[in-house]
XYZ file of C-alpha atoms in Angstrom:
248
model
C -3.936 -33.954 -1.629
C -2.351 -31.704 0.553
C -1.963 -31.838 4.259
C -0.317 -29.825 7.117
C 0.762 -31.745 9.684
C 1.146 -30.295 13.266
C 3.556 -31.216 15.517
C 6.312 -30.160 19.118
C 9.882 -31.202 19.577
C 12.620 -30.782 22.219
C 15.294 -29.757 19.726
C 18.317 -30.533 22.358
C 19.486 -33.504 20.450
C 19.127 -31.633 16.912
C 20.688 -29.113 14.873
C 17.249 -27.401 14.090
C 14.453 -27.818 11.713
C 16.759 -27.678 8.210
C 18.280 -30.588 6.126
C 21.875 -30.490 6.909
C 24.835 -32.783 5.276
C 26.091 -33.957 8.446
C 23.878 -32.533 11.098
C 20.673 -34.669 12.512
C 17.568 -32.253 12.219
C 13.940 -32.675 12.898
C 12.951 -32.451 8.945
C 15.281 -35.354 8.673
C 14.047 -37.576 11.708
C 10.508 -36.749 10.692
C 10.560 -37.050 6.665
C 12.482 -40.547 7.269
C 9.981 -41.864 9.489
C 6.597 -40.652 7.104
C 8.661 -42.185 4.186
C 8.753 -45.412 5.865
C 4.962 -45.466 7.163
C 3.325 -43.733 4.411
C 5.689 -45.880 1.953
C 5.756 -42.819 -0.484
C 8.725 -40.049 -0.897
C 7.667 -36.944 0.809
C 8.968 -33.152 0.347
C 8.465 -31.230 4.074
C 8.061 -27.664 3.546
C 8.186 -26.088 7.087
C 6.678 -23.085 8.821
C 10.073 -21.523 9.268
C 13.569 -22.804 10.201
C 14.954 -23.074 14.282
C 18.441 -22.782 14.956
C 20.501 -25.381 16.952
C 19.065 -26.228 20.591
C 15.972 -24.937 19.736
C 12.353 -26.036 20.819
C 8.586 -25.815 19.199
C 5.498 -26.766 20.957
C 3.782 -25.910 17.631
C 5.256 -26.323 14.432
C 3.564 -27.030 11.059
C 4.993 -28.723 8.019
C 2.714 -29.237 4.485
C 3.120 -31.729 2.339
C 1.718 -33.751 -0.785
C 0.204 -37.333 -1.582
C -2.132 -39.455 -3.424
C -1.732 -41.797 -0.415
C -5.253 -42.522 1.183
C -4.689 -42.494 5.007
C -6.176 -42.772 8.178
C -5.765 -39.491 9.643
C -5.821 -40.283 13.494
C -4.129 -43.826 13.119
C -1.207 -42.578 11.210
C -0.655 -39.983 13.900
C -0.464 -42.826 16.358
C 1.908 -45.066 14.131
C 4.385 -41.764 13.809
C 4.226 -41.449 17.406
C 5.313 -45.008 18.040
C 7.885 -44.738 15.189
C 9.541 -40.979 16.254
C 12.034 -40.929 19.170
C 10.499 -39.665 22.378
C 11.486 -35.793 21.883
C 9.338 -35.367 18.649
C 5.398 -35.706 19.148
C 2.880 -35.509 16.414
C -0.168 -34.024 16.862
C -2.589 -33.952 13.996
C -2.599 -33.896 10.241
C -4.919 -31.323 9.041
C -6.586 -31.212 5.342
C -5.906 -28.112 3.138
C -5.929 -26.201 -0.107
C -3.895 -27.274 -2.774
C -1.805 -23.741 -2.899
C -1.704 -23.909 1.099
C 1.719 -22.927 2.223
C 3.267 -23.402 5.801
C 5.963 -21.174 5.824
C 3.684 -18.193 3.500
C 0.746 -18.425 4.856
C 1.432 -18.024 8.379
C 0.002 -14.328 9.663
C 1.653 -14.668 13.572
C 3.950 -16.351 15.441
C 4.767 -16.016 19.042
C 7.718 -17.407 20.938
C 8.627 -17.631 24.465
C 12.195 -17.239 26.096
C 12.879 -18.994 29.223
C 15.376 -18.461 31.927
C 15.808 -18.859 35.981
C 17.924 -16.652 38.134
C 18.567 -19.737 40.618
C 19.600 -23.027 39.970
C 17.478 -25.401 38.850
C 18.776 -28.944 38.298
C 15.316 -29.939 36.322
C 15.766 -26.832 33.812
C 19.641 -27.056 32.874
C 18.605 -27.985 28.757
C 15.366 -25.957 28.781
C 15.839 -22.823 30.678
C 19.285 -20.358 30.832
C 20.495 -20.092 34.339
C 20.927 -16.146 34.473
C 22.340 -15.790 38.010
C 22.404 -12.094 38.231
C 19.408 -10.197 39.767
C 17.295 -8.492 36.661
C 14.962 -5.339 37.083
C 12.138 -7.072 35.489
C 9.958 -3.838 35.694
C 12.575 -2.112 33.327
C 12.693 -5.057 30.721
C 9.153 -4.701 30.461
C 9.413 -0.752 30.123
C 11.629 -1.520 27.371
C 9.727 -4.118 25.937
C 6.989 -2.251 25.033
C 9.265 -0.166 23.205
C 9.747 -2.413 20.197
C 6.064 -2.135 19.218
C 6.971 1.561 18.477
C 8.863 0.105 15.599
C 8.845 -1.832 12.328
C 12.805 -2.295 11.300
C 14.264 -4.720 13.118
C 17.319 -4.931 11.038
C 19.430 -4.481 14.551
C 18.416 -7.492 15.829
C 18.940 -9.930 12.824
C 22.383 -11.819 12.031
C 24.379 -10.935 9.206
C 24.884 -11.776 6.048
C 21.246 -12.868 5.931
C 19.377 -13.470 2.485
C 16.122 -11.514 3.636
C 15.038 -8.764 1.683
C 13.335 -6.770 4.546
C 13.619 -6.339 8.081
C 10.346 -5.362 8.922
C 7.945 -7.201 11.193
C 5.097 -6.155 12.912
C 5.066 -7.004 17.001
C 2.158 -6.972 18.334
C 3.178 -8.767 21.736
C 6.282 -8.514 24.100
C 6.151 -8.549 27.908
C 8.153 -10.736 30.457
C 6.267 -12.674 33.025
C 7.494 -13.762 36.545
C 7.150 -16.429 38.629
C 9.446 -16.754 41.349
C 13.053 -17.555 39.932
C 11.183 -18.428 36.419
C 11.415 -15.427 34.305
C 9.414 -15.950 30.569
C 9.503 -13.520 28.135
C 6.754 -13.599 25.320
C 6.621 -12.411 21.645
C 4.597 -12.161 18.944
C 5.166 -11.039 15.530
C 3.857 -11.434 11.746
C 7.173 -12.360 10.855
C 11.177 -12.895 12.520
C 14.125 -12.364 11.528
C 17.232 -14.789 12.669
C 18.487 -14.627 15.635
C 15.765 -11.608 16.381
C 14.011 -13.000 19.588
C 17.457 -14.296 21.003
C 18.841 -10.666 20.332
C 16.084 -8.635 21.706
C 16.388 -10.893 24.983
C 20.331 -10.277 25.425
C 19.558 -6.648 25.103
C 16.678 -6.455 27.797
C 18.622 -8.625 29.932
C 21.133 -5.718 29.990
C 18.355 -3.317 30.401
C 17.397 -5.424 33.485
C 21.159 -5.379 34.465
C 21.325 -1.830 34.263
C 23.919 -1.647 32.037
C 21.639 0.825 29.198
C 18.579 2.478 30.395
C 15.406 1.831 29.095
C 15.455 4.875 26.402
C 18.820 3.446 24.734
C 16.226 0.714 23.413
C 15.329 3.810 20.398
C 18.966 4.456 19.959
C 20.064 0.818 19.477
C 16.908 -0.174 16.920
C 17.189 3.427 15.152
C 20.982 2.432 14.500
C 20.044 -0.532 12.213
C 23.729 -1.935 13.685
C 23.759 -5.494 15.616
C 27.012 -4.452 17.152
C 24.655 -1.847 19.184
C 22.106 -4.271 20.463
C 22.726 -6.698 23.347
C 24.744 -10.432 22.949
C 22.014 -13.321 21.632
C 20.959 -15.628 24.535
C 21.202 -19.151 24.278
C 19.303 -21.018 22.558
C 18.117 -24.146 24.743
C 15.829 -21.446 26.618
C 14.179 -20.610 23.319
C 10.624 -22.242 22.373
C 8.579 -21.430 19.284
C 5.091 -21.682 20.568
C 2.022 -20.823 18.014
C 2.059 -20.328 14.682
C -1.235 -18.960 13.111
C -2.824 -19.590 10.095
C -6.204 -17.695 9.105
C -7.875 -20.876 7.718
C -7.051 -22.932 10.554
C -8.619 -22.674 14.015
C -8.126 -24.493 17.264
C -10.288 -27.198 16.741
C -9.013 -28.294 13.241
């Protein structure tokens, strides 16, 4: 059989979702402890990779077993067994040829950061202290669903064979000193979401107007688009598949 399994981490302690050689990751925390519940040898084939620092409060995983389980009790035995920043949700029946990273058709992240201090938000949010024209960033925001190559936003010396994606979401929302931005796509490239938020931070700064946003993108260069935030402010929130709904 194969299952997806849904679960959320606070990736401050990890070095993100991929095996590493001498880096803890969440594949690695989580694999170890299914191995030791499930008592079987298990291959976790992830929706996408996070980098370093980063967070999901949705992620999916699939995997295969003749092991007969207990659904809902298993999910409470991982839970007791993971450390306290990875959570376990659900683990969700599927098609054989089901596939978490292919199948996906959207996911949407959100960028946090506060423009005063805030001693509850130092591993979670980035303290931007300078004052930001939100009303710009979201002028230029709206830009990048004008466009389909996002090749100036990606890191080099990636192994991708296109730079498309399709955004069908990006606005920043306010509340007080809490600044969010949101983004949705089909697909991301690395580094893209952390890029795109250095560069309307310096729309917000004033430091390129809002119509340099076709300019930069148009130029296909990273060394035109704005620096890469960091990544503790970084969540990925939703990932969508078409045969799975909210109440699987």
């Amino acid at each position: 059989m194969r299952y997806f399994i849904e679960f959320a981490y606070n990736g401050t302690n990890y070095h993100g979702w991929q095996l590493q050689p001498k880096s803890v990751t969440i594949q690695e925390v989580l694999t170890k402890a299914m191995n030791t519940l499930f008592k079987d040898d298990f291959d976790l084939v992830g929706a996408g990779r996070t980098d370093a620092g980063v967070h999901a409060k949705q992620m999916f995983a699939h995997f295969d077993t003749e092991v007969v389980f207990d659904k809902d009790l298993m999910v409470k035995k991982l839970n007791s067994f993971l450390p306290e920043d990875v959570t376990v949700f659900k683990f969700i029946d599927v098609a054989a040829d089901a596939h978490a990273r292919f199948d996906a058709v959207a996911r949407s992240y959100e960028y946090r950061l506060h423009t005063f201090k805030d001693s509850f938000s130092k591993q979670l949010s980035y303290h931007h202290f300078k004052p930001l024209n939100v009303e710009k960033m979201n002028e230029a925001a709206q830009i990048l669903l004008q466009y389909e190559d996002f090749e100036c936003f990606s890191k080099t010396n990636t192994d991708v064979f296109t730079f498309n994606c399709t955004i069908t979401k990006a606005f920043w929302e306010q509340n007080g000193s809490q600044l969010v931005f949101h983004i949705t796509a089909n697909r991301f490239l690395r580094n893209m979401v952390r890029a795109i938020v250095g560069t309307l931070i310096n729309v917000g700064l004033e430091k390129i107007a809002i119509s340099d946003m076709h300019q930069i993108i148009e130029s296909k260069s990273r060394g035109q688009a704005g620096f890469s935030v960091p990544a503790h402010g970084l969540y990925l929130t939703k990932v969508v598949y078409p045969y799975i709904n909210e109440t699987d």
